[in-house]
């Protein structure tokens, strides 16, 4: 056997390694989004808030300071609803429970279902924002041409750091009609 034959690479092994690498990269790409969502939910990173009801704590209201809470709404591409807060901002004492209403209107000729996804800035503030009741917890059905008022009840944890004097709660509204649950679609039928 000549020296060049002994040093020739095993192409079959190289191809197998490359295919395994590509498969691993593909699997990692699929796992990355759910892992990132879990990471954001646990840490509050990227301003994500927990999408579940908080229990009202009976701690003292800190009347020595206020935090300005701003509300921003926007529609994702393809949803023609009118969607806006009833007020653009409120001043809140940490520990104080407040209710803010959001207004939605479906100007189309079709029944639709939407869901709002919240985000908080600065991201650190999401750890201290507690939503007791929120339209964002569930899909929102709205019949053609109808309007509705959707409440959001919240409080800020009294432990919110002093350097957070303003926080912005933003909601993006998405069309969920094609993916609506049977229960949500049934609500549309009973509202007629």
Short mmCIF file of N, CA and C in Angstrom, two decimals:
data_model
loop_
_atom_site.label_atom_id
_atom_site.label_comp_id
_atom_site.label_asym_id
_atom_site.label_seq_id
_atom_site.Cartn_x
_atom_site.Cartn_y
_atom_site.Cartn_z
N UNK A 1 0.84 -1.17 0.00
CA UNK A 1 0.00 0.00 0.00
C UNK A 1 0.88 1.23 0.00
N UNK A 2 0.60 2.14 -0.89
CA UNK A 2 1.43 3.34 -0.98
C UNK A 2 1.05 4.31 0.14
N UNK A 3 1.94 5.26 0.40
CA UNK A 3 1.72 6.23 1.46
C UNK A 3 0.50 7.11 1.18
N UNK A 4 0.22 7.47 -0.06
CA UNK A 4 -0.93 8.32 -0.40
C UNK A 4 -2.25 7.60 -0.17
N UNK A 5 -2.26 6.24 -0.34
CA UNK A 5 -3.47 5.48 -0.09
C UNK A 5 -3.79 5.42 1.40
N UNK A 6 -2.74 5.37 2.27
CA UNK A 6 -2.94 5.32 3.71
C UNK A 6 -3.46 6.66 4.25
N UNK A 7 -3.13 7.75 3.65
CA UNK A 7 -3.52 9.07 4.13
C UNK A 7 -4.80 9.61 3.49
N UNK A 8 -5.37 8.88 2.59
CA UNK A 8 -6.59 9.33 1.92
C UNK A 8 -7.73 9.40 2.93
N UNK A 9 -8.47 10.50 2.93
CA UNK A 9 -9.56 10.65 3.90
C UNK A 9 -10.70 9.69 3.59
N UNK A 10 -11.40 9.29 4.63
CA UNK A 10 -12.56 8.42 4.48
C UNK A 10 -13.76 9.33 4.21
N UNK A 11 -14.14 9.46 2.97
CA UNK A 11 -15.22 10.38 2.58
C UNK A 11 -16.55 9.98 3.20
N UNK A 12 -16.78 8.73 3.40
CA UNK A 12 -18.03 8.27 4.01
C UNK A 12 -18.18 8.80 5.43
N UNK A 13 -17.09 8.78 6.22
CA UNK A 13 -17.14 9.29 7.58
C UNK A 13 -17.35 10.81 7.59
N UNK A 14 -16.71 11.50 6.69
CA UNK A 14 -16.85 12.95 6.61
C UNK A 14 -18.29 13.33 6.27
N UNK A 15 -18.88 12.64 5.31
CA UNK A 15 -20.26 12.91 4.90
C UNK A 15 -21.21 12.64 6.07
N UNK A 16 -21.00 11.54 6.79
CA UNK A 16 -21.86 11.24 7.95
C UNK A 16 -21.75 12.33 9.00
N UNK A 17 -20.54 12.79 9.29
CA UNK A 17 -20.35 13.86 10.28
C UNK A 17 -21.03 15.15 9.84
N UNK A 18 -20.91 15.48 8.59
CA UNK A 18 -21.54 16.68 8.07
C UNK A 18 -23.07 16.58 8.14
N UNK A 19 -23.61 15.42 7.79
CA UNK A 19 -25.06 15.24 7.86
C UNK A 19 -25.56 15.31 9.31
N UNK A 20 -24.82 14.72 10.25
CA UNK A 20 -25.19 14.82 11.66
C UNK A 20 -25.12 16.26 12.14
N UNK A 21 -24.12 17.01 11.70
CA UNK A 21 -24.00 18.41 12.07
C UNK A 21 -25.18 19.22 11.55
N UNK A 22 -25.55 19.00 10.30
CA UNK A 22 -26.69 19.71 9.71
C UNK A 22 -27.97 19.34 10.45
N UNK A 23 -28.18 18.07 10.76
CA UNK A 23 -29.38 17.65 11.49
C UNK A 23 -29.41 18.29 12.89
N UNK A 24 -28.26 18.32 13.56
CA UNK A 24 -28.18 18.95 14.87
C UNK A 24 -28.50 20.43 14.80
N UNK A 25 -27.98 21.13 13.79
CA UNK A 25 -28.25 22.55 13.63
C UNK A 25 -29.75 22.78 13.36
N UNK A 26 -30.34 21.92 12.55
CA UNK A 26 -31.76 22.03 12.23
C UNK A 26 -32.60 21.84 13.50
N UNK A 27 -32.29 20.83 14.31
CA UNK A 27 -33.02 20.57 15.55
C UNK A 27 -32.85 21.74 16.53
N UNK A 28 -31.63 22.28 16.61
CA UNK A 28 -31.38 23.41 17.49
C UNK A 28 -32.21 24.62 17.06
N UNK A 29 -32.34 24.84 15.76
CA UNK A 29 -33.14 25.94 15.24
C UNK A 29 -34.61 25.82 15.65
N UNK A 30 -35.15 24.62 15.63
CA UNK A 30 -36.53 24.41 16.06
C UNK A 30 -36.68 24.60 17.56
N UNK A 31 -35.71 24.17 18.33
CA UNK A 31 -35.79 24.26 19.79
C UNK A 31 -35.52 25.67 20.30
N UNK A 32 -34.87 26.50 19.52
CA UNK A 32 -34.45 27.81 19.98
C UNK A 32 -35.63 28.71 20.35
N UNK A 33 -36.67 28.76 19.54
CA UNK A 33 -37.80 29.65 19.81
C UNK A 33 -38.52 29.27 21.11
N UNK A 34 -38.91 28.01 21.32
CA UNK A 34 -39.55 27.68 22.60
C UNK A 34 -38.62 27.91 23.80
N UNK A 35 -37.36 27.61 23.65
CA UNK A 35 -36.41 27.84 24.75
C UNK A 35 -36.30 29.33 25.06
N UNK A 36 -36.27 30.16 24.03
CA UNK A 36 -36.19 31.60 24.23
C UNK A 36 -37.45 32.12 24.92
N UNK A 37 -38.62 31.60 24.52
CA UNK A 37 -39.88 32.01 25.15
C UNK A 37 -39.89 31.66 26.64
N UNK A 38 -39.43 30.46 26.97
CA UNK A 38 -39.36 30.05 28.38
C UNK A 38 -38.39 30.95 29.14
N UNK A 39 -37.25 31.20 28.55
CA UNK A 39 -36.25 32.08 29.18
C UNK A 39 -36.83 33.46 29.43
N UNK A 40 -37.52 34.03 28.45
CA UNK A 40 -38.11 35.37 28.60
C UNK A 40 -39.19 35.38 29.66
N UNK A 41 -40.01 34.32 29.70
CA UNK A 41 -41.09 34.27 30.69
C UNK A 41 -40.54 34.18 32.10
N UNK A 42 -39.50 33.37 32.29
CA UNK A 42 -38.93 33.18 33.62
C UNK A 42 -38.20 34.43 34.11
N UNK A 43 -37.43 35.05 33.21
CA UNK A 43 -36.59 36.17 33.62
C UNK A 43 -37.22 37.53 33.40
N UNK A 44 -38.28 37.60 32.61
CA UNK A 44 -38.84 38.91 32.27
C UNK A 44 -38.00 39.61 31.21
N UNK A 45 -37.02 38.90 30.66
CA UNK A 45 -36.16 39.47 29.63
C UNK A 45 -36.98 39.85 28.41
N UNK A 46 -36.58 40.91 27.75
CA UNK A 46 -37.23 41.38 26.53
C UNK A 46 -38.63 41.93 26.82
N UNK A 47 -38.90 42.26 28.07
CA UNK A 47 -40.16 42.92 28.42
C UNK A 47 -41.38 42.05 28.38
N UNK A 48 -41.23 40.75 28.32
CA UNK A 48 -42.40 39.88 28.28
C UNK A 48 -43.01 39.79 29.67
N UNK A 49 -44.31 39.73 29.69
CA UNK A 49 -45.01 39.59 30.96
C UNK A 49 -45.62 38.21 31.04
N UNK A 50 -45.87 37.76 32.25
CA UNK A 50 -46.56 36.49 32.42
C UNK A 50 -47.98 36.65 31.92
N UNK A 51 -48.45 35.68 31.18
CA UNK A 51 -49.79 35.77 30.62
C UNK A 51 -50.76 34.96 31.47
N UNK A 52 -50.76 35.30 32.77
CA UNK A 52 -51.68 34.66 33.70
C UNK A 52 -52.06 35.66 34.77
N UNK A 53 -53.19 35.41 35.39
CA UNK A 53 -53.70 36.35 36.39
C UNK A 53 -52.86 36.32 37.66
N UNK A 54 -52.57 37.50 38.16
CA UNK A 54 -51.86 37.63 39.43
C UNK A 54 -52.89 37.72 40.55
N UNK A 55 -52.48 37.32 41.72
CA UNK A 55 -53.33 37.44 42.89
C UNK A 55 -53.02 38.79 43.52
N UNK A 56 -54.05 39.53 43.88
CA UNK A 56 -53.84 40.84 44.49
C UNK A 56 -53.20 40.64 45.86
N UNK A 57 -52.03 41.21 46.03
CA UNK A 57 -51.38 41.12 47.33
C UNK A 57 -51.95 42.23 48.22
N UNK A 58 -52.02 41.96 49.47
CA UNK A 58 -52.61 42.93 50.39
C UNK A 58 -51.51 43.73 51.09
N UNK A 59 -50.47 44.05 50.34
CA UNK A 59 -49.40 44.86 50.91
C UNK A 59 -49.81 46.33 50.90
N UNK A 60 -49.09 47.09 51.62
CA UNK A 60 -49.37 48.51 51.73
C UNK A 60 -49.13 49.22 50.41
N UNK A 61 -49.94 50.22 50.16
CA UNK A 61 -49.74 51.07 49.00
C UNK A 61 -48.66 52.09 49.38
N UNK A 62 -47.67 52.22 48.52
CA UNK A 62 -46.58 53.17 48.76
C UNK A 62 -46.99 54.53 48.20
N UNK A 63 -47.61 55.36 49.03
CA UNK A 63 -48.09 56.66 48.58
C UNK A 63 -46.99 57.70 48.51
N UNK A 64 -45.77 57.31 48.88
CA UNK A 64 -44.65 58.27 48.84
C UNK A 64 -44.09 58.44 47.43
N UNK A 65 -44.50 57.57 46.52
CA UNK A 65 -44.00 57.71 45.15
C UNK A 65 -45.04 57.25 44.14
N UNK A 66 -44.86 57.70 42.91
CA UNK A 66 -45.74 57.29 41.82
C UNK A 66 -44.89 56.82 40.65
N UNK A 67 -45.48 55.96 39.88
CA UNK A 67 -44.86 55.48 38.65
C UNK A 67 -45.82 55.82 37.52
N UNK A 68 -45.30 56.40 36.47
CA UNK A 68 -46.11 56.73 35.31
C UNK A 68 -46.19 55.49 34.41
N UNK A 69 -47.40 54.98 34.20
CA UNK A 69 -47.60 53.80 33.35
C UNK A 69 -48.23 54.27 32.05
N UNK A 70 -47.52 54.05 30.96
CA UNK A 70 -47.99 54.46 29.63
C UNK A 70 -48.53 53.24 28.89
N UNK A 71 -49.52 53.47 28.02
CA UNK A 71 -50.15 52.39 27.27
C UNK A 71 -50.01 52.68 25.77
N UNK A 72 -49.54 51.67 25.06
CA UNK A 72 -49.39 51.77 23.61
C UNK A 72 -50.05 50.54 22.99
N UNK A 73 -50.79 50.75 21.92
CA UNK A 73 -51.39 49.63 21.20
C UNK A 73 -51.02 49.72 19.73
N UNK A 74 -50.98 48.56 19.12
CA UNK A 74 -50.75 48.51 17.67
C UNK A 74 -51.34 47.20 17.14
N UNK A 75 -51.61 47.20 15.87
CA UNK A 75 -52.16 46.02 15.22
C UNK A 75 -51.07 45.34 14.41
N UNK A 76 -51.04 44.03 14.48
CA UNK A 76 -50.14 43.27 13.62
C UNK A 76 -50.66 43.40 12.19
N UNK A 77 -49.79 43.10 11.26
CA UNK A 77 -50.17 43.21 9.85
C UNK A 77 -51.38 42.30 9.57
N UNK A 78 -52.36 42.84 8.88
CA UNK A 78 -53.51 42.06 8.46
C UNK A 78 -54.72 42.11 9.38
N UNK A 79 -54.66 42.84 10.48
CA UNK A 79 -55.84 42.95 11.34
C UNK A 79 -56.33 44.38 11.31
N UNK A 80 -57.52 44.60 10.75
CA UNK A 80 -58.02 45.97 10.54
C UNK A 80 -58.78 46.56 11.74
N UNK A 81 -58.74 45.90 12.88
CA UNK A 81 -59.49 46.40 14.04
C UNK A 81 -59.00 47.77 14.49
N UNK A 82 -59.91 48.50 15.10
CA UNK A 82 -59.53 49.70 15.85
C UNK A 82 -59.17 49.19 17.24
N UNK A 83 -58.05 49.60 17.78
CA UNK A 83 -57.58 49.09 19.07
C UNK A 83 -56.80 50.19 19.75
N UNK A 84 -57.30 50.64 20.92
CA UNK A 84 -56.64 51.76 21.60
C UNK A 84 -56.98 51.76 23.09
N UNK A 85 -56.10 52.32 23.91
CA UNK A 85 -56.43 52.45 25.33
C UNK A 85 -57.39 53.61 25.54
N UNK A 86 -58.21 53.53 26.60
CA UNK A 86 -59.12 54.64 26.89
C UNK A 86 -58.34 55.85 27.42
N UNK A 87 -57.19 55.62 28.01
CA UNK A 87 -56.27 56.68 28.44
C UNK A 87 -54.86 56.28 28.01
N UNK A 88 -54.03 57.27 27.72
CA UNK A 88 -52.68 56.96 27.27
C UNK A 88 -51.70 56.69 28.40
N UNK A 89 -52.03 57.20 29.59
CA UNK A 89 -51.15 56.96 30.74
C UNK A 89 -51.89 57.22 32.04
N UNK A 90 -51.39 56.58 33.10
CA UNK A 90 -51.91 56.80 34.44
C UNK A 90 -50.73 56.86 35.40
N UNK A 91 -50.92 57.60 36.47
CA UNK A 91 -49.93 57.64 37.54
C UNK A 91 -50.42 56.68 38.63
N UNK A 92 -49.54 55.78 39.05
CA UNK A 92 -49.92 54.71 39.97
C UNK A 92 -48.96 54.69 41.16
N UNK A 93 -49.51 54.54 42.35
CA UNK A 93 -48.69 54.29 43.53
C UNK A 93 -48.40 52.79 43.56
N UNK A 94 -47.15 52.37 43.79
CA UNK A 94 -46.87 50.93 43.91
C UNK A 94 -47.77 50.30 44.97
N UNK A 95 -48.39 49.17 44.61
CA UNK A 95 -49.31 48.48 45.49
C UNK A 95 -50.77 48.83 45.24
N UNK A 96 -51.03 49.91 44.52
CA UNK A 96 -52.39 50.36 44.23
C UNK A 96 -52.95 49.59 43.03
N UNK A 97 -54.17 49.06 43.17
CA UNK A 97 -54.81 48.33 42.08
C UNK A 97 -55.55 49.33 41.19
N UNK A 98 -55.29 49.25 39.90
CA UNK A 98 -55.93 50.17 38.93
C UNK A 98 -56.57 49.36 37.80
N UNK A 99 -57.58 49.96 37.18
CA UNK A 99 -58.22 49.37 36.00
C UNK A 99 -58.12 50.37 34.86
N UNK A 100 -57.68 49.88 33.72
CA UNK A 100 -57.64 50.69 32.49
C UNK A 100 -58.40 49.90 31.43
N UNK A 101 -59.27 50.58 30.71
CA UNK A 101 -60.04 49.93 29.65
C UNK A 101 -59.38 50.17 28.30
N UNK A 102 -59.49 49.16 27.46
CA UNK A 102 -59.02 49.24 26.09
C UNK A 102 -60.23 49.08 25.19
N UNK A 103 -60.26 49.85 24.13
CA UNK A 103 -61.39 49.85 23.22
C UNK A 103 -61.00 49.13 21.93
N UNK A 104 -61.91 48.27 21.46
CA UNK A 104 -61.66 47.55 20.22
C UNK A 104 -62.91 47.62 19.36
N UNK A 105 -62.70 47.69 18.07
CA UNK A 105 -63.80 47.72 17.12
C UNK A 105 -63.45 46.90 15.89
N UNK A 106 -64.40 46.14 15.41
CA UNK A 106 -64.22 45.32 14.22
C UNK A 106 -65.01 45.97 13.08
N UNK A 107 -64.35 46.78 12.24
CA UNK A 107 -65.06 47.49 11.18
C UNK A 107 -65.36 46.63 9.96
N UNK A 108 -64.95 45.36 9.98
CA UNK A 108 -65.13 44.52 8.80
C UNK A 108 -66.53 43.92 8.76
N UNK A 109 -66.85 43.27 7.70
CA UNK A 109 -68.12 42.57 7.56
C UNK A 109 -68.03 41.13 8.01
N UNK A 110 -66.92 40.75 8.63
CA UNK A 110 -66.71 39.37 9.07
C UNK A 110 -66.51 39.30 10.58
N UNK A 111 -67.03 38.25 11.20
CA UNK A 111 -66.72 37.99 12.59
C UNK A 111 -65.23 37.65 12.67
N UNK A 112 -64.58 38.13 13.72
CA UNK A 112 -63.14 37.88 13.86
C UNK A 112 -62.80 37.57 15.31
N UNK A 113 -61.66 36.96 15.49
CA UNK A 113 -61.12 36.67 16.81
C UNK A 113 -59.69 37.21 16.83
N UNK A 114 -59.36 37.91 17.92
CA UNK A 114 -58.01 38.48 18.04
C UNK A 114 -57.43 38.14 19.41
N UNK A 115 -56.13 38.30 19.51
CA UNK A 115 -55.47 38.15 20.81
C UNK A 115 -54.35 39.18 20.88
N UNK A 116 -54.26 39.81 22.06
CA UNK A 116 -53.25 40.83 22.30
C UNK A 116 -52.07 40.20 23.04
N UNK A 117 -50.87 40.54 22.59
CA UNK A 117 -49.64 40.06 23.22
C UNK A 117 -48.97 41.26 23.88
N UNK A 118 -48.72 41.18 25.20
CA UNK A 118 -48.14 42.31 25.91
C UNK A 118 -46.62 42.32 25.90
N UNK A 119 -46.08 43.51 26.11
CA UNK A 119 -44.65 43.70 26.28
C UNK A 119 -44.46 44.92 27.17
N UNK A 120 -43.40 44.92 27.98
CA UNK A 120 -43.15 46.01 28.92
C UNK A 120 -41.75 46.56 28.71
N UNK A 121 -41.65 47.88 28.76
CA UNK A 121 -40.34 48.54 28.71
C UNK A 121 -40.26 49.52 29.87
N UNK A 122 -39.17 49.62 30.56
CA UNK A 122 -37.98 48.79 30.43
C UNK A 122 -38.28 47.35 30.84
N UNK A 123 -37.52 46.42 30.29
CA UNK A 123 -37.76 44.99 30.51
C UNK A 123 -37.76 44.64 32.00
N UNK A 124 -36.91 45.28 32.77
CA UNK A 124 -36.83 45.02 34.21
C UNK A 124 -38.18 45.24 34.89
N UNK A 125 -38.95 46.19 34.41
CA UNK A 125 -40.24 46.53 35.03
C UNK A 125 -41.26 45.41 34.89
N UNK A 126 -41.10 44.53 33.91
CA UNK A 126 -42.06 43.44 33.72
C UNK A 126 -42.10 42.50 34.92
N UNK A 127 -41.03 42.47 35.69
CA UNK A 127 -41.00 41.62 36.88
C UNK A 127 -41.90 42.16 37.99
N UNK A 128 -42.28 43.43 37.92
CA UNK A 128 -43.04 44.10 38.98
C UNK A 128 -44.46 44.45 38.56
N UNK A 129 -44.81 44.22 37.29
CA UNK A 129 -46.16 44.48 36.79
C UNK A 129 -46.99 43.22 36.98
N UNK A 130 -48.06 43.34 37.73
CA UNK A 130 -48.93 42.20 38.01
C UNK A 130 -50.33 42.48 37.47
N UNK A 131 -50.75 41.69 36.49
CA UNK A 131 -52.07 41.85 35.90
C UNK A 131 -53.04 40.90 36.59
N UNK A 132 -54.05 41.46 37.24
CA UNK A 132 -55.05 40.68 37.95
C UNK A 132 -56.09 40.15 36.96
N UNK A 133 -56.47 41.00 36.03
CA UNK A 133 -57.43 40.66 34.99
C UNK A 133 -56.95 41.33 33.72
N UNK A 134 -56.98 40.60 32.62
CA UNK A 134 -56.54 41.21 31.36
C UNK A 134 -57.16 40.50 30.16
N UNK A 135 -57.57 41.30 29.22
CA UNK A 135 -58.11 40.77 27.97
C UNK A 135 -57.06 39.96 27.22
N UNK A 136 -55.79 40.18 27.54
CA UNK A 136 -54.71 39.48 26.84
C UNK A 136 -54.59 38.02 27.26
N UNK A 137 -55.28 37.62 28.34
CA UNK A 137 -55.21 36.24 28.79
C UNK A 137 -55.94 35.29 27.85
N UNK A 138 -56.91 35.81 27.09
CA UNK A 138 -57.76 34.98 26.24
C UNK A 138 -57.93 35.60 24.86
N UNK A 139 -58.39 34.74 23.95
CA UNK A 139 -58.75 35.23 22.62
C UNK A 139 -60.01 36.08 22.76
N UNK A 140 -60.11 37.13 21.95
CA UNK A 140 -61.23 38.06 22.03
C UNK A 140 -62.07 37.99 20.75
N UNK A 141 -63.28 37.42 20.84
CA UNK A 141 -64.16 37.38 19.66
C UNK A 141 -64.90 38.70 19.51
N UNK A 142 -65.08 39.12 18.27
CA UNK A 142 -65.83 40.34 18.02
C UNK A 142 -66.58 40.18 16.70
N UNK A 143 -67.89 40.32 16.78
CA UNK A 143 -68.73 40.16 15.60
C UNK A 143 -68.50 41.32 14.63
N UNK A 144 -68.85 41.11 13.39
CA UNK A 144 -68.71 42.13 12.34
C UNK A 144 -69.40 43.41 12.76
N UNK A 145 -68.68 44.52 12.68
CA UNK A 145 -69.24 45.83 12.96
C UNK A 145 -69.37 46.17 14.44
N UNK A 146 -69.03 45.26 15.34
CA UNK A 146 -69.19 45.51 16.78
C UNK A 146 -67.99 46.22 17.39
N UNK A 147 -68.26 46.83 18.54
CA UNK A 147 -67.23 47.47 19.36
C UNK A 147 -67.30 46.84 20.74
N UNK A 148 -66.20 46.91 21.47
CA UNK A 148 -66.19 46.39 22.83
C UNK A 148 -65.19 47.16 23.68
N UNK A 149 -65.39 47.06 24.99
CA UNK A 149 -64.48 47.65 25.95
C UNK A 149 -63.86 46.49 26.73
N UNK A 150 -62.54 46.45 26.78
CA UNK A 150 -61.85 45.33 27.41
C UNK A 150 -61.03 45.86 28.60
N UNK A 151 -61.31 45.37 29.81
CA UNK A 151 -60.59 45.87 30.99
C UNK A 151 -59.26 45.16 31.22
N UNK A 152 -58.36 45.90 31.84
CA UNK A 152 -57.09 45.35 32.30
C UNK A 152 -56.88 45.90 33.71
N UNK A 153 -56.89 45.00 34.70
CA UNK A 153 -56.71 45.40 36.10
C UNK A 153 -55.30 44.98 36.51
N UNK A 154 -54.57 45.91 37.12
CA UNK A 154 -53.17 45.63 37.45
C UNK A 154 -52.73 46.37 38.70
N UNK A 155 -51.57 45.98 39.19
CA UNK A 155 -50.89 46.73 40.23
C UNK A 155 -49.39 46.54 40.07
N UNK A 156 -48.64 47.47 40.58
CA UNK A 156 -47.18 47.37 40.56
C UNK A 156 -46.73 46.88 41.93
N UNK A 157 -45.85 45.91 41.93
CA UNK A 157 -45.31 45.40 43.18
C UNK A 157 -44.61 46.55 43.93
N UNK A 158 -44.90 46.71 45.23
CA UNK A 158 -44.25 47.78 45.99
C UNK A 158 -42.72 47.69 46.00
N UNK A 159 -42.18 46.53 45.63
CA UNK A 159 -40.72 46.35 45.59
C UNK A 159 -40.11 46.87 44.28
N UNK A 160 -40.93 47.48 43.43
CA UNK A 160 -40.40 48.00 42.17
C UNK A 160 -39.26 48.98 42.49
N UNK A 161 -38.11 48.84 41.83
CA UNK A 161 -36.97 49.71 42.14
C UNK A 161 -37.29 51.19 41.95
N UNK A 162 -36.69 52.02 42.79
CA UNK A 162 -36.93 53.47 42.75
C UNK A 162 -36.54 54.10 41.41
N UNK A 163 -35.56 53.52 40.72
CA UNK A 163 -35.12 54.14 39.46
C UNK A 163 -36.13 53.94 38.32
N UNK A 164 -37.12 53.06 38.52
CA UNK A 164 -38.16 52.88 37.49
C UNK A 164 -39.28 53.87 37.82
N UNK A 165 -39.31 54.96 37.12
CA UNK A 165 -40.32 56.00 37.35
C UNK A 165 -41.38 56.00 36.25
N UNK A 166 -41.06 55.38 35.12
CA UNK A 166 -42.00 55.27 34.01
C UNK A 166 -41.86 53.89 33.40
N UNK A 167 -42.99 53.27 33.12
CA UNK A 167 -42.95 52.01 32.37
C UNK A 167 -44.00 52.08 31.28
N UNK A 168 -43.72 51.41 30.20
CA UNK A 168 -44.62 51.40 29.05
C UNK A 168 -45.13 49.99 28.83
N UNK A 169 -46.44 49.84 28.84
CA UNK A 169 -47.08 48.57 28.56
C UNK A 169 -47.63 48.65 27.14
N UNK A 170 -47.10 47.79 26.30
CA UNK A 170 -47.47 47.80 24.88
C UNK A 170 -48.21 46.51 24.54
N UNK A 171 -49.28 46.63 23.77
CA UNK A 171 -50.01 45.46 23.30
C UNK A 171 -50.01 45.44 21.78
N UNK A 172 -49.72 44.28 21.21
CA UNK A 172 -49.85 44.08 19.77
C UNK A 172 -50.99 43.10 19.55
N UNK A 173 -51.94 43.49 18.71
CA UNK A 173 -53.14 42.70 18.46
C UNK A 173 -52.94 41.84 17.21
N UNK A 174 -53.20 40.54 17.34
CA UNK A 174 -53.03 39.60 16.24
C UNK A 174 -54.37 38.97 15.87
N UNK A 175 -54.56 38.70 14.57
CA UNK A 175 -55.75 38.02 14.08
C UNK A 175 -55.60 36.53 14.36
N UNK A 176 -56.50 35.99 15.17
CA UNK A 176 -56.45 34.58 15.54
C UNK A 176 -57.66 33.82 14.99
N UNK A 177 -58.38 34.42 14.06
CA UNK A 177 -59.63 33.83 13.57
C UNK A 177 -59.41 32.41 13.05
N UNK A 178 -58.38 32.20 12.27
CA UNK A 178 -58.14 30.87 11.69
C UNK A 178 -57.74 29.85 12.76
N UNK A 179 -57.20 30.32 13.89
CA UNK A 179 -56.74 29.41 14.94
C UNK A 179 -57.58 29.51 16.21
N UNK A 180 -58.78 30.06 16.10
CA UNK A 180 -59.63 30.27 17.27
C UNK A 180 -60.09 28.94 17.85
N UNK A 181 -60.24 28.92 19.16
CA UNK A 181 -60.74 27.72 19.82
C UNK A 181 -62.24 27.58 19.57
N UNK A 182 -62.75 26.38 19.70
CA UNK A 182 -64.17 26.14 19.50
C UNK A 182 -65.00 26.95 20.50
N UNK A 183 -64.48 27.07 21.72
CA UNK A 183 -65.19 27.84 22.75
C UNK A 183 -65.31 29.32 22.34
N UNK A 184 -64.25 29.87 21.80
CA UNK A 184 -64.27 31.27 21.37
C UNK A 184 -65.22 31.47 20.21
N UNK A 185 -65.20 30.56 19.24
CA UNK A 185 -66.12 30.66 18.10
C UNK A 185 -67.58 30.55 18.57
N UNK A 186 -67.82 29.72 19.58
CA UNK A 186 -69.18 29.59 20.11
C UNK A 186 -69.65 30.89 20.74
N UNK A 187 -68.72 31.65 21.35
CA UNK A 187 -69.08 32.96 21.92
C UNK A 187 -69.56 33.91 20.83
N UNK A 188 -68.97 33.82 19.65
CA UNK A 188 -69.41 34.66 18.54
C UNK A 188 -70.85 34.31 18.14
N UNK A 189 -71.16 33.04 18.13
CA UNK A 189 -72.49 32.61 17.71
C UNK A 189 -73.55 33.03 18.73
N UNK A 190 -73.23 32.98 20.02
CA UNK A 190 -74.21 33.36 21.05
C UNK A 190 -74.39 34.85 21.15
N UNK A 191 -73.43 35.63 20.65
CA UNK A 191 -73.56 37.09 20.73
C UNK A 191 -74.47 37.65 19.65
N UNK A 192 -74.87 36.83 18.70
CA UNK A 192 -75.71 37.31 17.60
C UNK A 192 -77.17 37.23 17.94
#
